[in-house]
Every structure is written in C-alpha cells, then in structure tokens.
Short mmCIF file of C-alpha atoms in Angstrom, two decimals:
data_model
loop_
_atom_site.label_atom_id
_atom_site.label_comp_id
_atom_site.label_asym_id
_atom_site.label_seq_id
_atom_site.Cartn_x
_atom_site.Cartn_y
_atom_site.Cartn_z
CA MET A 1 126.33 98.97 107.84
CA TYR A 2 125.76 100.66 104.58
CA ARG A 3 128.02 103.20 104.86
CA ARG A 4 130.44 100.09 105.33
CA GLY A 5 128.88 98.29 102.11
CA ARG A 6 129.19 101.87 99.98
CA ARG A 7 133.29 102.10 100.68
CA ARG A 8 133.79 97.74 99.80
CA PHE A 9 131.68 99.20 96.38
CA LEU A 10 134.33 101.74 95.65
CA GLU A 11 137.22 99.39 96.91
CA GLY A 12 135.97 97.01 94.64
CA ARG A 13 135.53 99.15 92.29
CA LEU A 14 137.30 98.16 88.52
CA ALA A 15 140.87 98.60 88.59
CA GLU A 16 140.62 102.02 85.80
CA LEU A 17 141.20 100.40 82.26
CA THR A 18 142.50 102.55 79.16
CA GLU A 19 140.90 103.98 76.50
CA GLU A 20 142.77 100.62 74.87
CA ASP A 21 140.60 98.23 76.20
CA LEU A 22 137.84 99.88 76.54
CA ALA A 23 138.38 100.17 72.16
CA LYS A 24 137.99 96.55 72.31
CA LEU A 25 135.02 95.93 74.58
CA SER A 26 131.36 95.55 72.67
CA PRO A 27 128.63 98.37 73.31
CA GLU A 28 127.09 95.42 75.79
CA GLN A 29 129.90 95.39 77.29
CA LEU A 30 130.60 98.97 77.64
CA ARG A 31 127.26 99.05 78.74
CA GLU A 32 127.81 96.35 81.27
CA LEU A 33 131.13 98.43 82.82
CA GLN A 34 128.47 101.22 83.24
CA ARG A 35 126.49 99.14 85.09
CA GLN A 36 128.62 97.99 87.42
CA GLN A 37 130.85 101.63 87.96
CA CYS A 38 127.46 102.63 88.62
CA ILE A 39 126.61 102.52 92.80
CA PHE A 40 122.45 103.10 92.29
CA CYS A 41 122.50 99.30 90.42
CA HIS A 42 124.34 97.96 92.99
CA ILE A 43 121.98 99.44 95.91
CA ILE A 44 118.90 97.76 93.24
CA ALA A 45 120.71 94.64 92.86
CA GLY A 46 120.73 94.32 96.26
CA LYS A 47 124.27 94.21 96.31
CA VAL A 48 124.67 97.36 98.20
CA PRO A 49 122.46 98.20 101.68
CA ALA A 50 120.23 100.69 101.26
CA ARG A 51 117.04 101.63 103.28
CA LYS A 52 114.43 100.88 100.67
CA VAL A 53 111.01 101.83 101.07
CA TYR A 54 109.62 100.85 98.07
CA GLU A 55 110.05 98.93 95.05
CA ASP A 56 108.44 97.48 91.85
CA GLU A 57 108.85 95.94 88.77
CA LEU A 58 110.25 99.10 87.22
CA CYS A 59 111.39 101.44 89.59
CA VAL A 60 113.21 101.73 93.85
CA ALA A 61 112.42 104.22 95.70
CA VAL A 62 115.86 104.42 99.17
CA LEU A 63 116.35 106.99 101.84
CA ASP A 64 118.77 109.69 100.94
CA ILE A 65 122.22 108.62 102.70
CA ASN A 66 123.14 112.51 103.06
CA PRO A 67 119.09 113.49 103.08
CA GLY A 68 117.68 117.57 102.73
CA ALA A 69 115.69 116.86 105.40
CA PRO A 70 114.62 113.71 107.66
CA GLY A 71 112.41 111.00 105.00
CA HIS A 72 114.35 112.79 101.87
CA VAL A 73 113.84 109.60 99.19
CA LEU A 74 115.00 109.15 95.99
CA LEU A 75 113.16 107.18 93.49
CA LEU A 76 115.29 105.57 90.61
CA PRO A 77 114.83 103.56 87.46
CA LYS A 78 115.55 100.22 87.47
CA GLU A 79 116.78 100.31 83.90
CA HIS A 80 120.64 102.24 84.00
CA ALA A 81 120.13 105.56 82.56
CA SER A 82 122.30 108.81 82.76
CA VAL A 83 119.81 111.50 81.58
CA LEU A 84 115.94 110.69 81.75
CA PRO A 85 116.06 111.26 77.89
CA GLN A 86 117.75 107.89 78.00
CA LEU A 87 115.33 106.07 79.38
CA PRO A 88 112.38 104.73 77.70
CA GLU A 89 108.58 106.55 77.94
CA ASP A 90 106.66 104.07 79.48
CA VAL A 91 109.21 104.27 82.58
CA ILE A 92 109.47 107.84 82.47
CA GLY A 93 105.36 107.44 82.94
CA HIS A 94 105.45 104.96 85.55
CA LEU A 95 108.07 107.29 87.23
CA GLY A 96 105.19 110.18 86.90
CA MET A 97 102.58 108.20 89.00
CA VAL A 98 105.10 106.46 90.99
CA VAL A 99 106.11 110.58 92.20
CA LYS A 100 102.98 111.92 92.91
CA HIS A 101 102.13 108.44 95.42
CA LEU A 102 105.26 108.71 97.32
CA CYS A 103 104.97 112.87 97.67
CA ARG A 104 101.44 111.40 99.26
CA VAL A 105 103.17 108.85 101.66
CA VAL A 106 105.91 111.38 102.61
CA VAL A 107 103.73 114.27 103.28
CA GLN A 108 100.93 111.49 105.72
CA ALA A 109 103.91 109.85 107.30
CA LEU A 110 105.71 112.54 107.92
CA LYS A 111 103.55 114.69 109.21
CA VAL A 112 104.92 117.14 106.57
CA ASP A 113 103.46 120.05 104.30
CA GLY A 114 104.30 119.25 101.42
CA ALA A 115 107.30 117.57 99.43
CA SER A 116 109.90 119.01 96.76
CA VAL A 117 110.34 116.76 93.63
CA LEU A 118 113.53 117.54 91.84
CA ALA A 119 114.93 115.47 88.74
CA ALA A 120 118.84 116.78 87.66
CA ASN A 121 119.96 116.41 84.03
CA GLY A 122 123.83 117.29 83.79
CA VAL A 123 126.87 119.13 86.18
CA ALA A 124 125.43 122.42 85.78
CA ALA A 125 121.95 121.56 86.66
CA GLY A 126 123.20 119.93 90.25
CA GLN A 127 123.55 116.31 88.69
CA ARG A 128 126.33 114.18 90.55
CA ALA A 129 125.22 111.07 90.01
CA ALA A 130 125.00 109.21 86.55
CA HIS A 131 121.93 107.30 87.24
CA VAL A 132 118.68 109.33 86.88
CA MET A 133 117.11 109.80 89.53
CA PHE A 134 114.28 111.79 90.89
CA HIS A 135 114.41 113.40 94.32
CA ILE A 136 111.25 113.77 97.18
CA ILE A 137 112.81 115.84 99.55
CA PRO A 138 109.68 116.66 102.68
CA ARG A 139 109.32 119.77 103.70
CA LYS A 140 108.08 122.16 106.24
CA GLU A 141 107.36 125.94 105.89
CA GLY A 142 110.63 127.42 106.72
CA ASP A 143 112.51 124.39 107.16
CA GLY A 144 115.58 125.65 105.35
CA VAL A 145 115.72 123.52 102.31
CA GLY A 146 115.78 126.28 99.79
CA LEU A 147 114.64 125.13 96.86
CA VAL A 148 113.41 128.79 95.97
CA LEU A 149 113.04 130.08 92.62
CA GLN A 150 113.82 133.71 92.24
CA GLU A 151 111.88 135.61 89.70
CA ARG A 152 114.42 137.02 86.68
CA ARG A 153 112.93 140.41 85.17
CA MET A 154 113.02 139.45 81.23
CA SER A 155 110.59 141.71 78.79
CA ASP A 156 107.71 140.72 77.16
CA GLU A 157 109.75 140.75 73.73
CA GLN A 158 113.14 138.40 75.53
CA LEU A 159 109.89 135.80 76.68
CA HIS A 160 108.41 136.04 73.05
CA ALA A 161 111.56 135.34 71.51
CA VAL A 162 111.92 132.18 73.73
CA GLN A 163 108.83 130.94 72.39
CA GLN A 164 109.25 131.22 69.53
CA GLN A 165 112.78 129.20 69.61
CA VAL A 166 111.16 126.87 72.04
CA ILE A 167 108.34 126.43 69.82
CA VAL A 168 110.56 125.55 67.59
CA ALA A 169 111.83 122.56 68.79
CA VAL A 170 108.99 121.50 70.28
CA ARG A 171 107.65 120.61 66.91
CA LYS A 172 110.95 119.11 66.09
CA VAL A 173 110.49 117.04 68.69
CA PHE A 174 107.27 115.92 68.98
CA ASN A 175 107.26 115.53 65.08
CA SER A 176 103.83 116.40 64.54
CA PRO A 177 103.63 119.67 64.01
CA ASP A 178 99.32 119.91 64.07
CA ASP A 179 99.10 119.05 67.41
CA ALA A 180 101.63 121.24 69.07
CA LEU A 181 100.47 124.52 67.69
CA ARG A 182 97.09 123.90 67.98
CA PHE A 183 96.97 127.37 69.53
CA GLU A 184 97.15 131.08 68.33
CA GLY A 185 99.20 133.78 68.14
CA VAL A 186 101.99 132.41 67.37
CA THR A 187 104.43 133.37 64.35
CA SER A 188 104.67 130.61 61.92
CA ALA A 189 106.32 130.56 59.03
CA ASP A 190 105.77 127.68 57.71
CA GLY A 191 102.18 126.70 58.48
CA GLY A 192 104.30 123.26 60.24
CA LYS A 193 104.00 121.54 56.71
CA GLN A 194 108.04 121.82 55.87
CA SER A 195 110.60 119.80 57.40
CA ALA A 196 112.23 120.16 60.22
CA GLY A 197 115.34 121.63 59.36
CA ASP A 198 113.52 124.31 57.58
CA GLY A 199 111.17 124.91 60.49
CA ARG A 200 113.24 125.89 62.76
CA GLN A 201 113.09 129.83 61.23
CA PRO A 202 110.75 131.75 62.10
CA ALA A 203 108.80 134.20 60.20
CA GLY A 204 110.62 137.90 60.03
CA ASP A 205 112.03 137.14 62.86
CA GLY A 206 115.15 139.19 64.22
CA GLN A 207 115.74 135.74 65.61
CA GLN A 208 116.26 133.92 62.68
CA PRO A 209 120.38 134.85 62.00
CA LYS A 210 120.82 134.34 65.45
CA ALA A 211 118.93 130.43 65.44
CA GLU A 212 120.97 129.70 62.14
CA ASN A 213 124.15 130.77 64.26
CA GLN A 214 123.65 128.58 67.20
CA GLU A 215 123.05 126.17 65.01
CA ALA A 216 126.24 126.19 63.44
CA LYS A 217 128.59 126.32 66.60
CA ALA A 218 126.28 123.31 68.15
CA GLU A 219 127.30 121.42 65.04
CA ASP A 220 131.04 121.97 64.77
CA ARG A 221 131.05 121.90 68.30
CA ALA A 222 129.85 117.95 68.15
CA PRO A 223 132.71 115.96 66.05
CA ALA A 224 135.23 118.21 67.25
CA SER A 225 134.77 116.78 71.19
CA ALA A 226 134.36 113.68 69.54
CA ASN A 227 137.84 114.21 68.15
CA GLN A 228 139.49 115.54 70.98
CA SER A 229 137.95 113.41 74.17
CA PRO A 230 136.38 110.50 72.69
CA THR A 231 133.79 108.77 75.40
CA ILE A 232 133.05 105.33 75.24
CA GLU A 233 129.69 106.02 74.15
CA GLU A 234 130.94 108.36 71.31
CA ARG A 235 132.82 105.66 69.87
CA THR A 236 130.54 103.24 69.79
CA PRO A 237 126.70 104.01 70.10
CA ASP A 238 124.93 101.01 71.11
CA PRO A 239 121.36 101.08 69.54
CA LYS A 240 119.64 99.03 72.62
CA SER A 241 119.98 101.82 74.25
CA ARG A 242 118.52 104.42 72.44
CA HIS A 243 115.26 105.72 73.53
CA PRO A 244 112.31 103.96 71.65
CA ASP A 245 111.49 107.23 69.72
CA ALA A 246 114.84 108.30 68.67
CA GLU A 247 114.14 106.42 65.29
CA ASP A 248 111.57 108.42 65.21
CA ARG A 249 113.12 111.71 65.62
CA GLY A 250 116.06 110.04 63.72
CA PRO A 251 119.58 109.13 65.24
CA LYS A 252 120.35 113.17 65.61
CA ALA A 253 118.26 114.25 68.21
CA ALA A 254 118.74 117.96 70.09
CA GLY A 255 121.11 119.85 68.05
CA GLY A 256 122.92 116.98 65.89
CA ALA A 257 124.16 115.51 68.94
CA SER A 258 122.72 112.07 69.96
CA LEU A 259 121.12 110.99 73.47
CA ASP A 260 124.34 109.82 74.68
CA ASP A 261 126.13 111.63 73.35
CA ILE A 262 123.98 114.53 75.15
CA ALA A 263 124.66 112.28 78.27
CA ASN A 264 128.25 112.26 78.67
CA MET A 265 128.75 115.92 77.86
CA LEU A 266 126.12 116.84 80.58
CA LEU A 267 128.22 114.73 82.79
CA GLY A 268 131.52 115.68 81.90
CA LYS A 269 132.49 111.87 80.91
CA ARG A 270 135.45 111.05 79.57
CA MET B 1 89.44 125.58 84.06
CA MET B 2 88.96 127.22 87.38
CA ALA B 3 88.26 130.71 88.24
CA ASN B 4 90.44 132.36 90.26
CA CYS B 5 93.01 130.73 89.28
CA PRO B 6 96.17 132.58 87.10
CA ILE B 7 97.85 129.08 85.42
CA CYS B 8 94.02 128.36 83.57
CA ASP B 9 93.87 132.28 82.67
CA LEU B 10 97.09 131.80 81.02
CA LEU B 11 95.98 128.39 79.39
CA ALA B 12 92.11 130.10 78.35
CA ARG B 13 94.14 133.25 76.74
CA LYS B 14 96.79 130.53 75.56
CA GLU B 15 99.62 132.93 76.42
CA GLY B 16 103.11 131.84 76.47
CA LEU B 17 102.15 128.18 74.98
CA VAL B 18 104.39 125.95 73.56
CA TYR B 19 103.02 122.60 73.58
CA GLU B 20 99.19 121.90 74.02
CA ASP B 21 97.35 117.79 73.72
CA ASP B 22 94.37 117.28 75.39
CA LYS B 23 95.64 116.46 78.23
CA VAL B 24 98.78 118.11 78.91
CA ALA B 25 99.91 121.79 78.24
CA ALA B 26 103.63 123.73 78.73
CA LEU B 27 104.14 127.45 78.42
CA ILE B 28 107.04 130.23 78.75
CA ALA B 29 107.02 130.67 82.87
CA PRO B 30 105.82 134.35 83.17
CA VAL B 31 107.95 134.70 85.43
CA PRO B 32 111.03 133.41 84.73
CA ALA B 33 113.49 132.39 87.23
CA VAL B 34 116.30 131.72 84.09
CA PRO B 35 115.79 132.28 80.63
CA GLY B 36 114.05 129.31 78.69
CA HIS B 37 112.19 128.61 81.83
CA VAL B 38 108.42 126.51 81.35
CA TRP B 39 106.11 125.40 82.94
CA VAL B 40 104.80 121.68 82.30
CA VAL B 41 101.41 121.67 83.58
CA PRO B 42 98.14 119.68 83.45
CA LYS B 43 95.33 121.19 81.50
CA LYS B 44 92.27 120.31 83.90
CA HIS B 45 92.68 122.62 87.42
CA ALA B 46 94.81 120.90 90.00
CA ALA B 47 96.45 122.07 93.09
CA THR B 48 98.50 119.17 93.79
CA LEU B 49 99.71 116.15 92.69
CA ASP B 50 97.20 114.09 94.90
CA GLN B 51 94.09 115.43 92.44
CA VAL B 52 96.27 114.72 89.29
CA PRO B 53 94.65 111.24 88.00
CA ASP B 54 97.68 108.76 87.47
CA ALA B 55 96.91 108.23 83.62
CA VAL B 56 97.54 112.82 83.61
CA MET B 57 100.99 112.17 85.94
CA ALA B 58 102.02 109.69 83.06
CA ASP B 59 101.59 111.92 80.70
CA LEU B 60 102.74 114.88 82.51
CA PHE B 61 106.63 113.32 82.80
CA VAL B 62 106.99 112.02 79.19
CA LYS B 63 105.78 115.37 77.81
CA VAL B 64 108.52 116.82 80.74
CA ASN B 65 110.70 114.35 79.17
CA LYS B 66 110.24 115.45 75.50
CA LEU B 67 110.39 119.18 76.69
CA THR B 68 113.49 118.69 77.99
CA ILE B 69 114.65 117.24 74.71
CA ALA B 70 113.81 120.92 72.99
CA LEU B 71 115.01 123.23 75.84
CA PHE B 72 117.93 120.98 74.83
CA ASP B 73 117.12 122.04 71.03
CA SER B 74 116.53 125.21 71.34
CA VAL B 75 117.84 127.13 74.48
CA LYS B 76 120.80 125.20 74.44
CA PRO B 77 121.55 124.62 78.08
CA GLU B 78 124.17 123.10 79.56
CA GLY B 79 121.78 121.49 82.23
CA THR B 80 118.23 121.25 83.30
CA ASN B 81 116.49 120.29 86.38
CA VAL B 82 112.96 119.06 86.64
CA LEU B 83 111.02 120.57 90.04
CA VAL B 84 107.61 120.05 91.36
CA GLN B 85 106.63 122.39 94.26
CA ASN B 86 103.83 120.40 95.52
CA GLY B 87 102.11 122.00 98.57
CA THR B 88 103.07 125.26 100.51
CA GLY B 89 105.73 123.49 102.95
CA ALA B 90 107.69 122.93 99.29
CA GLY B 91 107.43 126.73 99.02
CA GLN B 92 104.48 126.27 96.03
CA VAL B 93 103.19 129.65 95.35
CA LEU B 94 100.18 129.25 92.55
CA PRO B 95 97.26 127.04 92.95
CA HIS B 96 97.96 124.58 90.17
CA VAL B 97 100.40 121.68 89.41
CA ILE B 98 103.49 123.18 87.77
CA ALA B 99 106.22 120.36 86.88
CA HIS B 100 109.30 123.72 86.51
CA LEU B 101 111.79 123.31 83.43
CA LEU B 102 115.03 124.74 83.89
CA PRO B 103 117.59 125.30 81.61
CA ARG B 104 121.14 125.47 83.60
CA VAL B 105 124.70 126.70 83.15
CA GLN B 106 127.41 127.09 85.29
CA GLY B 107 127.11 130.10 86.98
CA ASP B 108 123.56 131.15 86.22
CA GLY B 109 123.35 132.18 89.90
CA LEU B 110 120.22 129.36 90.38
CA ASN B 111 120.44 127.19 93.59
CA VAL B 112 118.83 123.94 93.72
CA GLN B 113 121.28 122.37 95.97
CA TRP B 114 120.05 122.20 99.87
CA LYS B 115 122.33 121.48 102.86
CA PRO B 116 123.24 117.86 103.07
CA ARG B 117 121.90 116.42 106.51
CA GLN B 118 123.86 113.55 108.70
CA LEU B 119 120.88 111.80 110.65
CA SER B 120 120.92 108.92 113.09
CA ASP B 121 120.86 105.71 111.99
CA ASP B 122 117.59 106.28 115.14
CA GLU B 123 115.99 108.77 112.83
CA MET B 124 116.73 107.34 109.49
CA GLY B 125 115.05 103.54 110.69
CA THR B 126 112.48 106.09 112.65
CA ALA B 127 111.70 107.47 108.68
CA GLU B 128 112.46 104.36 106.82
CA LEU B 129 109.81 102.70 108.78
CA ALA B 130 106.78 105.24 108.33
CA LEU B 131 107.75 105.21 104.82
CA ARG B 132 107.47 101.65 104.16
CA GLU B 133 104.76 101.40 105.73
CA ALA B 134 102.47 104.43 104.01
CA ALA B 135 104.57 103.55 100.90
CA SER B 136 102.72 99.75 100.85
CA SER B 137 99.44 101.52 99.63
CA ILE B 138 101.21 102.04 96.64
CA GLY B 139 101.41 99.61 93.81
CA VAL B 140 97.94 99.69 91.64
CA PHE B 141 97.52 102.61 89.02
CA GLU B 142 94.46 103.83 87.95
CA LYS B 143 94.22 103.28 84.57
CA GLU B 144 93.15 105.35 81.54
CA PRO B 145 89.82 105.97 82.01
CA GLU B 146 87.54 104.86 79.11
CA ALA B 147 85.64 106.76 76.60
CA PRO B 148 82.55 107.01 79.25
CA VAL B 149 80.17 104.83 78.20
CA GLU B 150 76.58 106.74 78.59
CA VAL B 151 74.08 104.11 80.24
CA GLU B 152 71.08 105.33 80.34
CA LYS B 153 68.74 104.22 82.98
CA PRO B 154 65.97 102.17 81.94
CA LYS B 155 62.72 104.37 82.15
CA GLU B 156 60.46 102.00 83.83
CA LEU B 157 62.20 101.77 86.89
CA THR B 158 62.22 105.38 88.03
CA VAL B 159 60.20 105.43 90.55
CA SER B 160 58.15 108.36 90.16
CA GLU B 161 55.65 109.97 92.22
CA GLU B 162 52.48 108.82 90.62
CA ASP B 163 53.96 104.72 90.91
CA TYR B 164 54.65 105.33 94.14
CA LEU B 165 51.08 107.31 94.79
CA ILE B 166 49.34 103.87 93.01
CA ARG B 167 51.35 101.80 95.68
CA GLN B 168 50.34 103.69 98.43
CA LEU B 169 46.62 103.49 97.22
CA ARG B 170 47.12 99.58 96.97
CA ARG B 171 48.48 98.90 99.94
CA LEU B 172 45.17 100.17 101.35
CA PRO B 173 43.16 97.12 102.52
#
C-alpha cells in the first residue's frame, strides 16, 4: 500500500516548470512548491501512507521503507527545511528530546543493544531527500550495519590548527565571544573584543594567510555560482524561512552565503 | 565529572575545546575520522542518551546545529553528518555521550551508508506495532529544572533521640 501510494505521488508530481515560470512566482509560492515536491511533507500531511510510530505537534516518526535494520525510524520535523540550520532552534531542541526517547523506545521494544542516530546535511554527507531527518537505527553487535568511524592519524599541530580555525567561527556564530571562549590554552589575538571579521585571524599563526585565502575564495565562489546556475532561493530569498537567529548573525551566515544558498549548494539543486 | 571517563578528563583539562557553556561543551576529536571532526558532549557525565536530562538533550541539539554552522564557516566542507552511537551495539566505545560532527567532502573515504534492506510487510508491521506501543510513553518532557529552592526542614519537627526517649517515658503507665 505504501509503495503504491508513493508511485502515485511521483506520477502526480508537478510538470517541470521552466526557469521563466519560476521567476514569476512569489517567495511564498516557491516555498509552497518546494513543499509540494517533498514526499516527506506529503507523508507528514498524511497524503502518502507511511508506518507512523510517533507524532506530536512538531514532529513525526515513521518507519524507513528501506531500513538498515528492522525498526529503522525516521524522525521528521513537520516544518519543511532542507538542512538542519534552516530549522528554528525550538524545533531542533525538540527533535533532540524526541531522539533521546525514540532511542529508549527502540531498545525496549525491539530488544536491541543500542541505536545509531544519524543526520546528513548535504549530498556529500549522504543526504538523499530534501527534508531534514534523523535516522534512528536499532543496533546489535555484529549486525553489519556499519557506521564505524575509522580513526585517521593527525598530528597535534594539525589538530591545534583546526581547533584555532573552528574557534574563530564558533565565536562568530555564537556572537558572544566571552561565552564561547571561557577556557585557556588557546591563542586569541583579539581577546574576543573585535568584530567578527577581525576575529577571523588567529594571532601570530601560520594559518593566517591561508584562512584569508579561503575566505576570499568563498566570497568569489558565491556570486559566481549565483550567476551561472541561479537557484530558486538565491533569486528570491524568503525572509520567513530564515532561521530566527539569522538576523543576529546578519543576512550572510557561514562564509558569505545565506542559509538557503548553503542548502541549495549542499543538495546540488538547481 | 566521573573518574576513568576520558571525556570528563579532557573536559577537566580543557583540551581541544572549541565551545563551552554550563551544559554543553565541544572539542576537536583527538581521534578524528575526518579533518575537523568535532565532539559535542553534555558536560555532566552521562554514559548513554537515557541518562541525559531532556532539557540538556534540547540544548545539545541546538549547540550541534550552531557548531555545524561554525564548521561550514571554518572547515568549509561540502556537507556534514551528525552521528550518535548510543550503546555498545551501536559501536559506542567511550563511556560518555558524544554527538559526532563530521565535516564531509566527496570521496573522503568515510562510509556512513548502510545496506538498505527489504523487509516483508509482516516484519514491517511487527516493528511498527511494537514501536508505536512503546512510543506512546513519549510526550511529557522534563522541563529545565528551576533554580533549586532550598527547603530547610523546620527544626522543631525533627524527632531527636531525646524527644523519643521522653515520649517513651510519658507512655509508661
């Protein structure tokens, strides 16, 4: 029944719209279009049958039709978002609590030894559908599901360089240098008092020129890709869809691209 | 803080730390699977998700998201994974809850895919029923505890040994 419903959904999909048609649509209409194209939004709305195991006002949990193990659950926010950073923080927090309880439920009900929780942002991370989801996969030792993290050798210097790089970004994202840097042992040139732009450069560190180059590259890339392959959202950013915190961070988050830009880039969408 | 927990130990020494607040900390994984691998952990020791209070879970996920944005900004990956190995069956090695943040690029050699299985309708139905029944227990989440109010027990209510003896004496005929 489920599969038949899915086929019907795919057949009933909107005919491909031309770029011109898309340009005429309002941001609201584009959002709606995305929702109409998202099979998980249809599952959430009950238009496509699925094996629902949990539902509340913010999220739905259904069984994956191609499970990694019996009882493999997908936890979906009801609100449509392609990648995690597009969701409001209260929804993300709620998902965290539900994930915890679903892990407990999976272990209790299926008599397994644990559960793997996995989310993917971007095709490179294995994301296949344009709707945020958390996989909760019941696990037993030696079940062959995989999800093993192999250690990669990195020198202390390499680890320290990454730490420096991430700290600078963390300070920017959290927008509160004092909170984010309540620890010692880390070179911080600006003492956390300068603007985010200046804060990008760690003190007297070999990383400095490299970081600048990367930033420059990222800024070059963003407008170029917008020219070559304009995406739906790049042309008409929808302010409503933005993360509530987006305004705090300014309209440009994460290396000069908007969250919607990132979402499109990650999903390799037109 | 728990003795013999490598994570609690790292937190105490503030080693590799990139973020810290009262509930959650994030550190560069000392044994990374990919460059830029970050561990987001609850600061209070918890071996599995079960032991993490709901309010801390919510906070942990919010911080996971913020750190994801920070990774996009710094490590500049093509994507990210969030992975929690909850329980030994799931490959959990360390005795402390860890949300792994993994910056990803095409062909980085990290495999987080599984072999999709086709189960019969019966098998799917059985799992669905078992899970739905167990999941009916979900719904009420613990709120963040209010600042603890110290309720001092009124002194006069405590029954001291002396009081007890006196009462015993009074009871004698």
